[in-house]
Amino acid sequence: MDPLADLLEAQFEPLLRRWVSVVAASLAPDVRTTPELADHIPAFLRHIIDALRGPVRLSQSPVDGHSVVGREHGAQRFRLGFELEAVVREYGLLLHILLDLVENTGATVSIRDVRRLIDLVTNAVAEATTEHARRHAEARKTAEMDRERLLAQEVEARRAAESASVEQRRAFQALHRSEENFRVLAEAIPQQVWTATPSGALDFVNRRVVDYFAVNAEEILGAGWQAVIHADDLAECVSRWTHSLATGHDYEVEFRLRRADGAYRWHLGRALASRDERGGVAKWFGTNTDIHEAKTVREELETRTEFEQYLAGIVSHDLRNPLGAIHMGASILLQMEELGDRATKVALRIQSSSERAARMIGDLLDFTEARLGGGIRIERRPSDLYALTSTTVDEVEAAYPERTVDLTRTGDARGHWDPERLAQVALNLVTNALKYSPTGTLVTVHVAGKADAVELVVHNDGPPILPERLGRLFEPLQRASDEIDRKTRSVGLGLYIVNAIVRAHDGDVEVRSTAEVGTTFTVRLPRDPARRPST
């Protein structure tokens, strides 16, 4: 499961209403109907949610396999008469609303989600603006076709010279207006805009191109644009452009462009072909979108991810091995009959400390796996939740001889789960219940078989969890009580891992805590991995 995708799914309708309200107030006050404003944004949000839940490799760009939602949105906005700058700002507003939601709810967002969210919105902007430009090009082509049709009708009908002159003048005026509209549009949008002939020579650039490079437009036209591309990117750029010119396929490339001050910034270059009535390329319409900040953040996150994976490897191998040797040595010492009381006490302390360190390393590895891989891996097989919980309770009672855990059951507790992982869930919850409750109180554990799910309920008496901590209890590095966790050296990952394991089984976990009834954790697990428990 993906926390950000789940959050967007749960807040889908409020997000949509908020976005429509902001767009209506700031960008489109004359468009009054919600369907016109909402347009393809619901589909785009669905696309984001699906993309966040999909598997991603570190070498895979989050824009691979993108949808056509951005193009459809750009086309609809063109029909409504939106300025292209407003279309760009719409996506900026949407990204701010999504990030505000994450901040306001305090949700934990993985670096993968941040990277994919930025790239999805950036790509949608490029799609929408390019489609907007294409529509203007098609309008221009329509005007040209209208002109040719009028001229053909004039020749065929042999109309009077005066009538022919009037019709011809009207056609040229329409063509001129279309040309002017395109140029106005090209100057209004924040991207660099350019057009090229079918052979690939640039024949127009907007003011943003001129300002960025601080040169005359003539220096960029033709093939002059190649002089401002980073030397390491030029070959790939020219290769893709040559391929598009030969095939008519869309052009897309990421390259660095040298700004007037000598600094290089990453841009996403895209171009689409406008075709004539015979299907040949009549014109190329292109944009360069500055993606420098987004690409820099993405590269930094990838570098950080690689480091975290390297660190996880060190923890897994280089720390676990010496700890295993320490634990084994302590166990051997405890088997020696001639060991004195003092030495036995020291050996027991070494054994206990090594076990606690091993559990902490296991928690850190699980945490890293959940954060980097999008969830904890599980291996399902037929399991009995009551049987594995009973074994876990016996182990816990052996470690806490002064405490009593009352285990009960109702119904069938069998299902398809990962028994080792669920034993880890039971161990964390029962241990927490003992740790956060007074010594003389009873901890109860109940396993209940339902129609399509099984529940694990762990209850303890004692002081309630503070309300301000309750909502963040399943987040990493969060604790129910600083005082108790300082004594036990807890790193605050136990409940985060419990939640990750339960979600990996398509289940859910909730907690209720009051001064009157104590604290209760309830885990719900569907028996069948294809079905979620009913509510």
C-alpha positions as MATLAB code, in Angstrom:
seq = 'MDPLADLLEAQFEPLLRRWVSVVAASLAPDVRTTPELADHIPAFLRHIIDALRGPVRLSQSPVDGHSVVGREHGAQRFRLGFELEAVVREYGLLLHILLDLVENTGATVSIRDVRRLIDLVTNAVAEATTEHARRHAEARKTAEMDRERLLAQEVEARRAAESASVEQRRAFQALHRSEENFRVLAEAIPQQVWTATPSGALDFVNRRVVDYFAVNAEEILGAGWQAVIHADDLAECVSRWTHSLATGHDYEVEFRLRRADGAYRWHLGRALASRDERGGVAKWFGTNTDIHEAKTVREELETRTEFEQYLAGIVSHDLRNPLGAIHMGASILLQMEELGDRATKVALRIQSSSERAARMIGDLLDFTEARLGGGIRIERRPSDLYALTSTTVDEVEAAYPERTVDLTRTGDARGHWDPERLAQVALNLVTNALKYSPTGTLVTVHVAGKADAVELVVHNDGPPILPERLGRLFEPLQRASDEIDRKTRSVGLGLYIVNAIVRAHDGDVEVRSTAEVGTTFTVRLPRDPARRPST';
ca = [
       0.000    0.000    0.000;
       1.154    3.576   -0.569;
       0.461    6.194    2.154;
       0.275    9.138   -0.267;
      -1.958    7.258   -2.701;
      -4.241    6.235    0.183;
      -4.392    9.843    1.392;
      -5.297   11.165   -2.078;
      -7.926    8.424   -2.453;
      -9.509    9.284    0.896;
      -9.488   13.036    0.215;
     -10.387   12.772   -3.472;
     -13.678   14.729   -3.464;
     -12.484   17.471   -1.023;
      -9.335   17.882   -3.147;
     -11.404   18.269   -6.303;
     -13.780   20.785   -4.680;
     -10.857   22.804   -3.326;
      -9.148   22.867   -6.713;
     -12.350   23.939   -8.558;
     -12.937   26.685   -6.002;
      -9.413   28.097   -6.372;
      -9.451   27.941  -10.176;
     -12.905   29.568  -10.351;
     -11.806   32.393   -8.066;
      -8.364   33.170   -9.488;
      -8.149   31.913  -13.067;
     -11.612   31.530  -14.605;
     -14.210   33.790  -12.969;
     -16.347   33.828  -16.109;
     -16.654   29.988  -16.290;
     -19.464   29.126  -13.918;
     -20.108   25.376  -14.143;
     -18.172   22.880  -12.054;
     -17.975   20.226  -14.846;
     -16.312   22.741  -17.166;
     -13.741   23.631  -14.516;
     -13.150   20.097  -13.274;
     -12.646   18.812  -16.831;
      -9.978   16.048  -16.796;
      -8.559   16.829  -13.339;
     -10.407   13.857  -11.683;
      -8.842   11.548  -14.269;
      -5.452   13.154  -13.666;
      -5.776   12.614   -9.893;
      -6.710    8.982  -10.562;
      -3.655    8.734  -12.813;
      -1.450   10.080   -9.972;
      -2.939    7.594   -7.470;
      -2.422    4.652   -9.857;
       1.129    5.778  -10.645;
       2.000    6.051   -6.938;
       0.701    2.523   -6.338;
       2.515    1.063   -9.308;
       5.912   -0.649   -9.051;
       8.868    1.629   -9.788;
      12.544    0.743  -10.419;
      15.232    3.226   -9.506;
      16.376    3.329  -13.144;
      12.878    3.996  -14.401;
      11.728    7.575  -15.020;
       8.351    8.347  -13.383;
       7.136    9.900  -16.640;
       7.439    6.586  -18.538;
       4.019    5.384  -19.691;
       2.315    8.720  -19.106;
      -1.327    9.161  -20.077;
      -2.937   11.584  -22.510;
      -4.879   13.366  -19.767;
      -2.687   16.475  -20.090;
      -3.372   16.742  -23.826;
      -7.102   16.378  -23.333;
      -7.030   19.037  -20.631;
      -5.085   21.427  -22.879;
      -7.579   20.857  -25.716;
     -10.593   21.535  -23.471;
      -9.030   24.705  -22.082;
      -8.347   25.916  -25.621;
     -12.019   25.400  -26.535;
     -13.085   27.425  -23.469;
     -10.745   30.255  -24.426;
      -8.302   29.880  -21.530;
      -4.984   31.684  -21.841;
      -2.098   29.233  -21.846;
      -0.555   30.904  -18.802;
      -3.729   30.066  -16.883;
      -3.416   26.402  -17.910;
       0.131   26.312  -16.550;
      -0.944   27.971  -13.298;
      -3.768   25.435  -12.867;
      -1.259   22.633  -12.474;
       0.836   24.750  -10.144;
      -2.236   25.316   -7.962;
      -2.999   21.586   -8.018;
       0.536   20.701   -6.879;
       0.333   23.270   -4.041;
      -3.032   21.858   -2.913;
      -1.651   18.307   -2.887;
       1.436   19.328   -0.914;
      -0.691   21.404    1.498;
      -2.823   18.302    2.125;
       0.274   16.256    2.975;
       1.555   18.986    5.299;
      -1.774   19.619    7.031;
      -2.500   15.935    7.643;
       1.056   15.162    8.754;
       1.183   12.185    6.377;
       4.495   10.408    5.820;
       5.480   10.691    2.155;
       8.259    8.566    0.653;
      10.950   10.086   -1.540;
       9.618    7.951   -4.381;
       6.211    9.639   -4.065;
       7.724   13.152   -4.071;
       9.728   12.337   -7.177;
       6.799   10.802   -9.062;
       4.394   13.573   -8.035;
       6.745   16.318   -9.304;
       7.408   14.493  -12.582;
       3.729   13.689  -13.192;
       2.701   17.336  -12.771;
       5.670   18.607  -14.840;
       4.826   16.197  -17.639;
       1.139   17.153  -17.533;
       2.075   20.837  -17.926;
       4.198   20.029  -20.972;
       1.402   17.892  -22.462;
      -1.261   20.559  -21.934;
       0.782   23.475  -23.287;
       1.926   21.522  -26.319;
      -1.654   20.518  -27.120;
      -2.732   24.156  -26.717;
      -0.118   25.172  -29.322;
      -1.186   22.327  -31.598;
      -4.802   23.509  -31.499;
      -3.731   26.978  -32.555;
      -1.739   25.449  -35.394;
      -4.754   23.468  -36.521;
      -6.854   26.620  -36.401;
      -4.340   28.262  -38.667;
      -4.410   25.300  -41.043;
      -8.227   25.443  -41.074;
      -8.071   29.099  -42.041;
      -5.691   28.239  -44.872;
      -7.986   25.470  -46.071;
     -10.929   27.850  -45.926;
      -9.010   30.284  -48.058;
      -8.163   27.613  -50.644;
     -11.767   26.422  -50.698;
     -13.020   29.952  -51.294;
     -10.549   30.490  -54.099;
     -11.511   27.187  -55.746;
     -15.181   28.090  -55.560;
     -14.386   31.464  -57.088;
     -12.579   29.885  -60.060;
     -15.249   27.243  -60.648;
     -18.147   29.661  -60.464;
     -16.469   32.346  -62.593;
     -17.908   34.990  -60.380;
     -17.496   38.617  -60.882;
     -14.033   40.046  -60.290;
     -15.289   42.294  -57.528;
     -16.848   39.414  -55.592;
     -13.683   37.331  -55.984;
     -11.577   40.201  -54.669;
     -13.761   40.541  -51.565;
     -13.628   36.824  -50.767;
      -9.879   36.685  -51.255;
      -9.346   39.666  -48.962;
     -11.476   38.038  -46.245;
      -9.502   34.790  -46.449;
      -6.172   36.590  -46.085;
      -7.491   38.566  -43.143;
      -8.550   35.348  -41.371;
      -5.127   33.830  -42.011;
      -3.421   36.953  -40.700;
      -5.527   36.921  -37.531;
      -4.659   33.252  -36.918;
      -0.958   34.037  -37.315;
      -1.234   36.955  -34.911;
      -3.158   34.851  -32.355;
      -0.458   32.185  -32.373;
       2.296   34.742  -31.839;
       0.378   36.390  -28.990;
      -0.118   32.982  -27.409;
       3.550   32.078  -27.860;
       4.602   35.233  -26.033;
       2.135   34.675  -23.169;
       3.232   31.259  -21.928;
       6.192   30.757  -19.539;
       7.889   28.148  -21.756;
      10.299   28.767  -24.593;
       8.263   28.348  -27.803;
       9.639   27.649  -31.262;
       8.518   26.437  -34.676;
      10.454   24.678  -37.403;
      10.061   23.870  -41.069;
       9.537   20.258  -42.218;
      13.308   20.051  -42.786;
      13.977   20.930  -39.149;
      15.213   24.510  -39.467;
      13.857   26.811  -36.758;
      11.885   29.704  -38.271;
      10.376   31.282  -35.131;
      11.243   31.665  -31.428;
       9.318   33.618  -28.808;
      10.658   36.407  -26.592;
      11.536   34.011  -23.757;
      14.095   32.312  -26.000;
      15.688   35.635  -26.865;
      15.741   36.773  -23.236;
      17.140   33.486  -21.944;
      20.097   33.444  -24.332;
      20.412   37.257  -24.619;
      20.971   37.043  -28.377;
      19.135   38.090  -31.507;
      16.505   35.639  -32.686;
      18.425   35.188  -35.943;
      21.301   33.591  -34.036;
      18.994   30.804  -32.825;
      17.021   30.251  -36.043;
      18.015   27.650  -38.589;
      20.499   25.345  -36.823;
      21.863   28.042  -34.518;
      20.137   26.473  -31.517;
      22.744   23.694  -31.447;
      25.388   26.156  -30.220;
      23.631   26.691  -26.865;
      23.156   22.999  -25.960;
      25.570   21.379  -23.525;
      28.242   19.426  -25.404;
      27.396   16.209  -23.512;
      23.726   16.436  -24.559;
      24.074   17.594  -28.165;
      24.541   14.188  -29.825;
      21.444   12.664  -28.199;
      19.405   15.769  -28.932;
      20.363   15.855  -32.616;
      19.808   12.103  -32.945;
      16.244   12.298  -31.607;
      15.432   15.391  -33.671;
      16.729   13.679  -36.816;
      14.584   10.629  -36.045;
      11.463   12.781  -35.596;
      12.118   14.640  -38.854;
      12.482   11.332  -40.706;
       9.413    9.645  -39.175;
       7.117   12.498  -38.134;
       7.002   11.064  -34.616;
       6.758   13.315  -31.559;
      10.071   14.758  -30.375;
      11.040   14.627  -26.699;
      14.421   15.031  -25.029;
      15.975   16.362  -21.813;
      18.981   18.624  -22.338;
      20.905   21.471  -20.730;
      20.699   24.940  -22.271;
      23.353   27.596  -21.650;
      21.826   30.729  -20.151;
      23.164   34.191  -20.960;
      25.263   34.171  -17.750;
      26.946   30.900  -18.779;
      24.980   28.651  -16.406;
      23.415   25.481  -17.812;
      19.857   24.543  -16.810;
      17.973   21.347  -17.602;
      14.993   21.664  -19.964;
      12.416   19.244  -21.367;
      12.211   19.790  -25.117;
       9.094   18.586  -26.911;
       7.714   19.091  -30.400;
       4.672   17.899  -32.357;
       4.127   17.896  -36.099;
       1.235   19.735  -37.759;
       0.278   17.912  -40.947;
      -1.184   19.018  -44.253;
      -4.177   17.504  -46.031;
      -1.957   14.806  -47.583;
      -0.613   13.711  -44.199;
       2.821   15.246  -44.649;
       4.511   17.420  -42.041;
       3.665   21.072  -42.657;
       5.162   22.555  -39.486;
       6.791   21.609  -36.192;
       5.579   23.282  -32.989;
       7.853   22.913  -29.988;
       8.424   24.044  -26.399;
      11.338   23.955  -23.953;
      10.224   23.676  -20.306;
      12.660   24.467  -17.483;
      12.840   21.338  -15.283;
      16.141   22.138  -13.578;
      14.875   22.216   -9.981;
      12.713   19.101  -10.414;
      15.531   17.139  -12.057;
      18.058   18.261   -9.442;
      15.748   17.169   -6.617;
      15.120   13.854   -8.366;
      18.854   13.185   -8.771;
      19.518   14.115   -5.144;
      16.774   11.756   -3.988;
      18.156    8.951   -6.138;
      21.631    9.522   -4.700;
      20.189    9.499   -1.178;
      18.262    6.318   -1.951;
      21.404    4.581   -3.186;
      23.224    5.637   -0.010;
      20.382    4.370    2.188;
      20.451    1.046    0.388;
      24.234    0.857    0.882;
      23.808    1.714    4.555;
      21.115   -0.953    4.906;
      23.553   -3.480    3.467;
      26.173   -2.491    6.013;
      23.675   -2.789    8.860;
      22.409   -6.121    7.577;
      25.805   -7.767    7.121;
      28.545   -5.903    8.994;
      26.555   -5.357   12.199;
      24.483   -8.528   12.347;
      27.489  -10.827   12.043;
      29.428   -9.512   15.080;
      26.195   -9.326   17.098;
      25.521  -12.950   16.246;
      29.002  -13.869   17.442;
      28.510  -11.915   20.687;
      25.161  -13.640   21.341;
      26.621  -17.066   20.599;
      29.581  -16.396   22.900;
      27.274  -15.351   25.730;
      25.162  -18.492   25.225;
      28.276  -20.709   25.404;
      29.426  -18.991   28.586;
      26.027  -19.578   30.212;
      26.352  -23.310   29.528;
      29.625  -23.538   31.477;
      29.076  -25.100   34.908;
      32.109  -23.440   36.539;
      30.800  -19.946   35.745;
      30.330  -17.928   38.940;
      27.285  -15.868   39.889;
      28.889  -12.575   38.916;
      30.105  -13.911   35.568;
      26.694  -15.464   34.919;
      25.034  -12.110   35.551;
      27.414  -10.398   33.122;
      26.851  -13.087   30.467;
      23.075  -12.751   30.807;
      23.372   -8.994   30.393;
      25.529   -9.460   27.274;
      23.013  -11.930   25.851;
      20.048   -9.642   26.580;
      21.801   -6.586   25.125;
      22.787   -8.427   21.957;
      19.197   -9.653   21.489;
      17.874   -6.107   21.946;
      20.447   -4.752   19.473;
      19.490   -7.455   16.965;
      15.808   -6.480   17.280;
      16.697   -2.808   16.760;
      18.696   -3.687   13.627;
      15.757   -5.764   12.389;
      13.427   -2.805   12.946;
      15.796   -0.469   11.094;
      16.033   -2.871    8.146;
      12.255   -3.263    8.028;
      11.901    0.518    8.194;
      14.362    0.980    5.320;
      12.619   -1.678    3.231;
       9.207   -0.105    3.829;
      10.446    3.403    2.947;
      12.531    2.500   -0.099;
      10.518   -0.375   -1.526;
       7.023    0.989   -0.909;
       6.144   -1.685    1.635;
       7.389   -4.737    3.510;
       7.723   -7.954    1.510;
       5.658  -10.887    2.731;
       5.414  -14.569    1.821;
       1.864  -15.860    2.213;
       1.060  -19.407    3.191;
      -1.722  -21.101    5.203;
      -1.436  -19.858    8.791;
      -3.354  -19.904   12.062;
      -3.324  -16.496   13.774;
      -4.326  -17.983   17.132;
      -1.563  -20.606   17.060;
       1.219  -18.164   16.218;
      -0.119  -15.616   18.750;
      -0.180  -18.316   21.439;
       3.480  -19.113   20.767;
       4.356  -15.420   20.898;
       2.513  -14.915   24.203;
       4.441  -17.848   25.748;
       7.734  -16.204   24.727;
       6.679  -12.827   26.111;
       5.527  -14.313   29.435;
       8.905  -16.010   29.774;
      10.588  -12.615   29.390;
       8.109  -10.962   31.805;
       7.617  -13.600   34.560;
       6.022  -11.067   36.886;
       3.194  -10.280   34.397;
       0.139  -12.211   33.155;
      -1.221  -12.221   29.597;
      -4.748  -13.628   29.133;
      -5.164  -15.131   25.615;
      -8.645  -16.110   24.303;
     -10.186  -16.933   20.948;
     -13.505  -17.172   19.104;
     -14.140  -18.639   15.664;
     -11.810  -19.901   12.960;
      -8.466  -18.018   12.966;
      -6.994  -19.448    9.743;
      -6.004  -17.517    6.613;
      -3.249  -16.935    4.017;
      -0.586  -14.761    5.647;
       3.112  -14.536    6.414;
       3.289  -16.225    9.853;
       6.741  -14.822   10.757;
       5.597  -11.278   10.029;
       2.331  -11.671   11.959;
       4.266  -13.117   14.903;
       6.318   -9.902   14.747;
       3.064   -7.894   14.887;
       1.804   -9.866   17.905;
       5.170   -9.575   19.673;
       5.327   -5.786   19.237;
       1.733   -5.210   20.375;
       1.855   -7.525   23.398;
       5.279   -6.213   24.476;
       4.008   -2.628   24.162;
       0.919   -3.495   26.217;
       3.132   -4.820   29.022;
       5.572   -1.920   28.799;
       2.895    0.796   28.986;
       0.712   -0.726   31.735;
       1.172   -0.975   35.536;
       2.876   -4.108   36.830;
      -0.159   -5.443   38.708;
      -2.597   -5.181   35.792;
      -3.721   -7.826   33.299;
      -3.006   -7.655   29.564;
      -5.667   -9.357   27.409;
      -5.225  -10.728   23.903;
      -8.189  -11.953   21.873;
      -8.191  -13.601   18.435;
     -11.617  -13.433   16.737;
     -12.543  -15.207   13.503;
     -15.084  -13.286   11.377;
     -16.808  -14.185    8.095;
     -14.021  -12.975    5.797;
     -11.436  -11.638    8.252;
      -9.638  -12.395   11.503;
      -9.014   -9.830   14.245;
      -6.202   -9.581   16.795;
      -7.208   -7.386   19.781;
      -4.601   -6.412   22.401;
      -5.756   -4.450   25.488;
      -4.004   -2.998   28.503;
      -4.982   -0.717   31.382;
      -3.063    2.286   32.527;
      -2.579    5.937   31.497;
      -4.073    6.747   28.066;
      -1.989    7.816   25.083;
      -1.982   11.601   24.773;
      -4.373   12.848   22.053;
      -1.622   14.797   20.303;
       0.423   11.597   19.977;
      -2.452    9.291   19.071;
      -2.854   10.563   15.505;
       0.854   10.087   14.721;
       1.430    6.852   16.608;
       2.023    4.732   13.479;
       4.536    7.144   11.989;
       8.270    6.403   12.258;
      10.193    7.633   15.312;
       6.966    8.308   17.249;
       6.459    7.095   20.823;
       3.510    6.849   23.147;
       5.606    8.066   26.090;
       9.081    9.605   26.071;
       9.679    8.621   29.694;
       9.127    4.886   29.189;
      10.960    4.725   25.868;
      14.033    6.454   27.318;
      14.266    3.635   29.840;
      13.894    0.876   27.225;
      16.051    2.571   24.542;
      13.245    2.307   21.981;
      13.880    3.961   18.582;
      10.159    4.395   17.954;
       9.782    2.097   14.924;
       7.752   -0.788   16.372;
       4.245    0.500   15.622;
       5.315    1.866   12.234;
       6.487   -1.636   11.290;
       3.288   -3.180   12.708;
       1.242   -0.901   10.453;
       3.462   -1.635    7.433;
       3.141   -5.410    7.916;
      -0.637   -5.243    8.355;
      -1.046   -3.052    5.249;
       1.134   -5.452    3.270;
      -1.538   -8.066    4.113;
      -4.295   -5.688    2.834;
      -5.446   -5.234    6.434;
      -5.729   -2.293    8.794;
      -4.906   -1.475   12.401;
      -6.536    1.037   14.726;
      -6.005    2.181   18.318;
      -8.379    3.546   20.938;
      -7.102    4.941   24.232;
      -9.024    6.586   27.088;
      -8.529    6.936   30.811;
     -11.774    5.031   31.473;
     -11.228    1.855   29.426;
      -7.479    1.805   28.762;
      -5.723    1.236   25.416;
      -6.813   -1.237   22.737;
      -5.069   -2.078   19.438;
      -7.228   -3.906   16.858;
      -5.686   -5.571   13.798;
      -8.011   -6.748   10.989;
      -6.667   -9.185    8.397;
      -8.616  -10.521    5.397;
      -8.361  -14.289    5.112;
      -8.163  -14.160    1.315;
      -5.529  -11.785   -0.144;
      -7.947  -10.892   -2.948;
     -10.633   -9.652   -0.512;
     -10.521   -6.943    2.131;
     -12.443   -7.355    5.387;
     -15.970   -5.999    5.416;
     -16.753   -3.072    7.689;
];
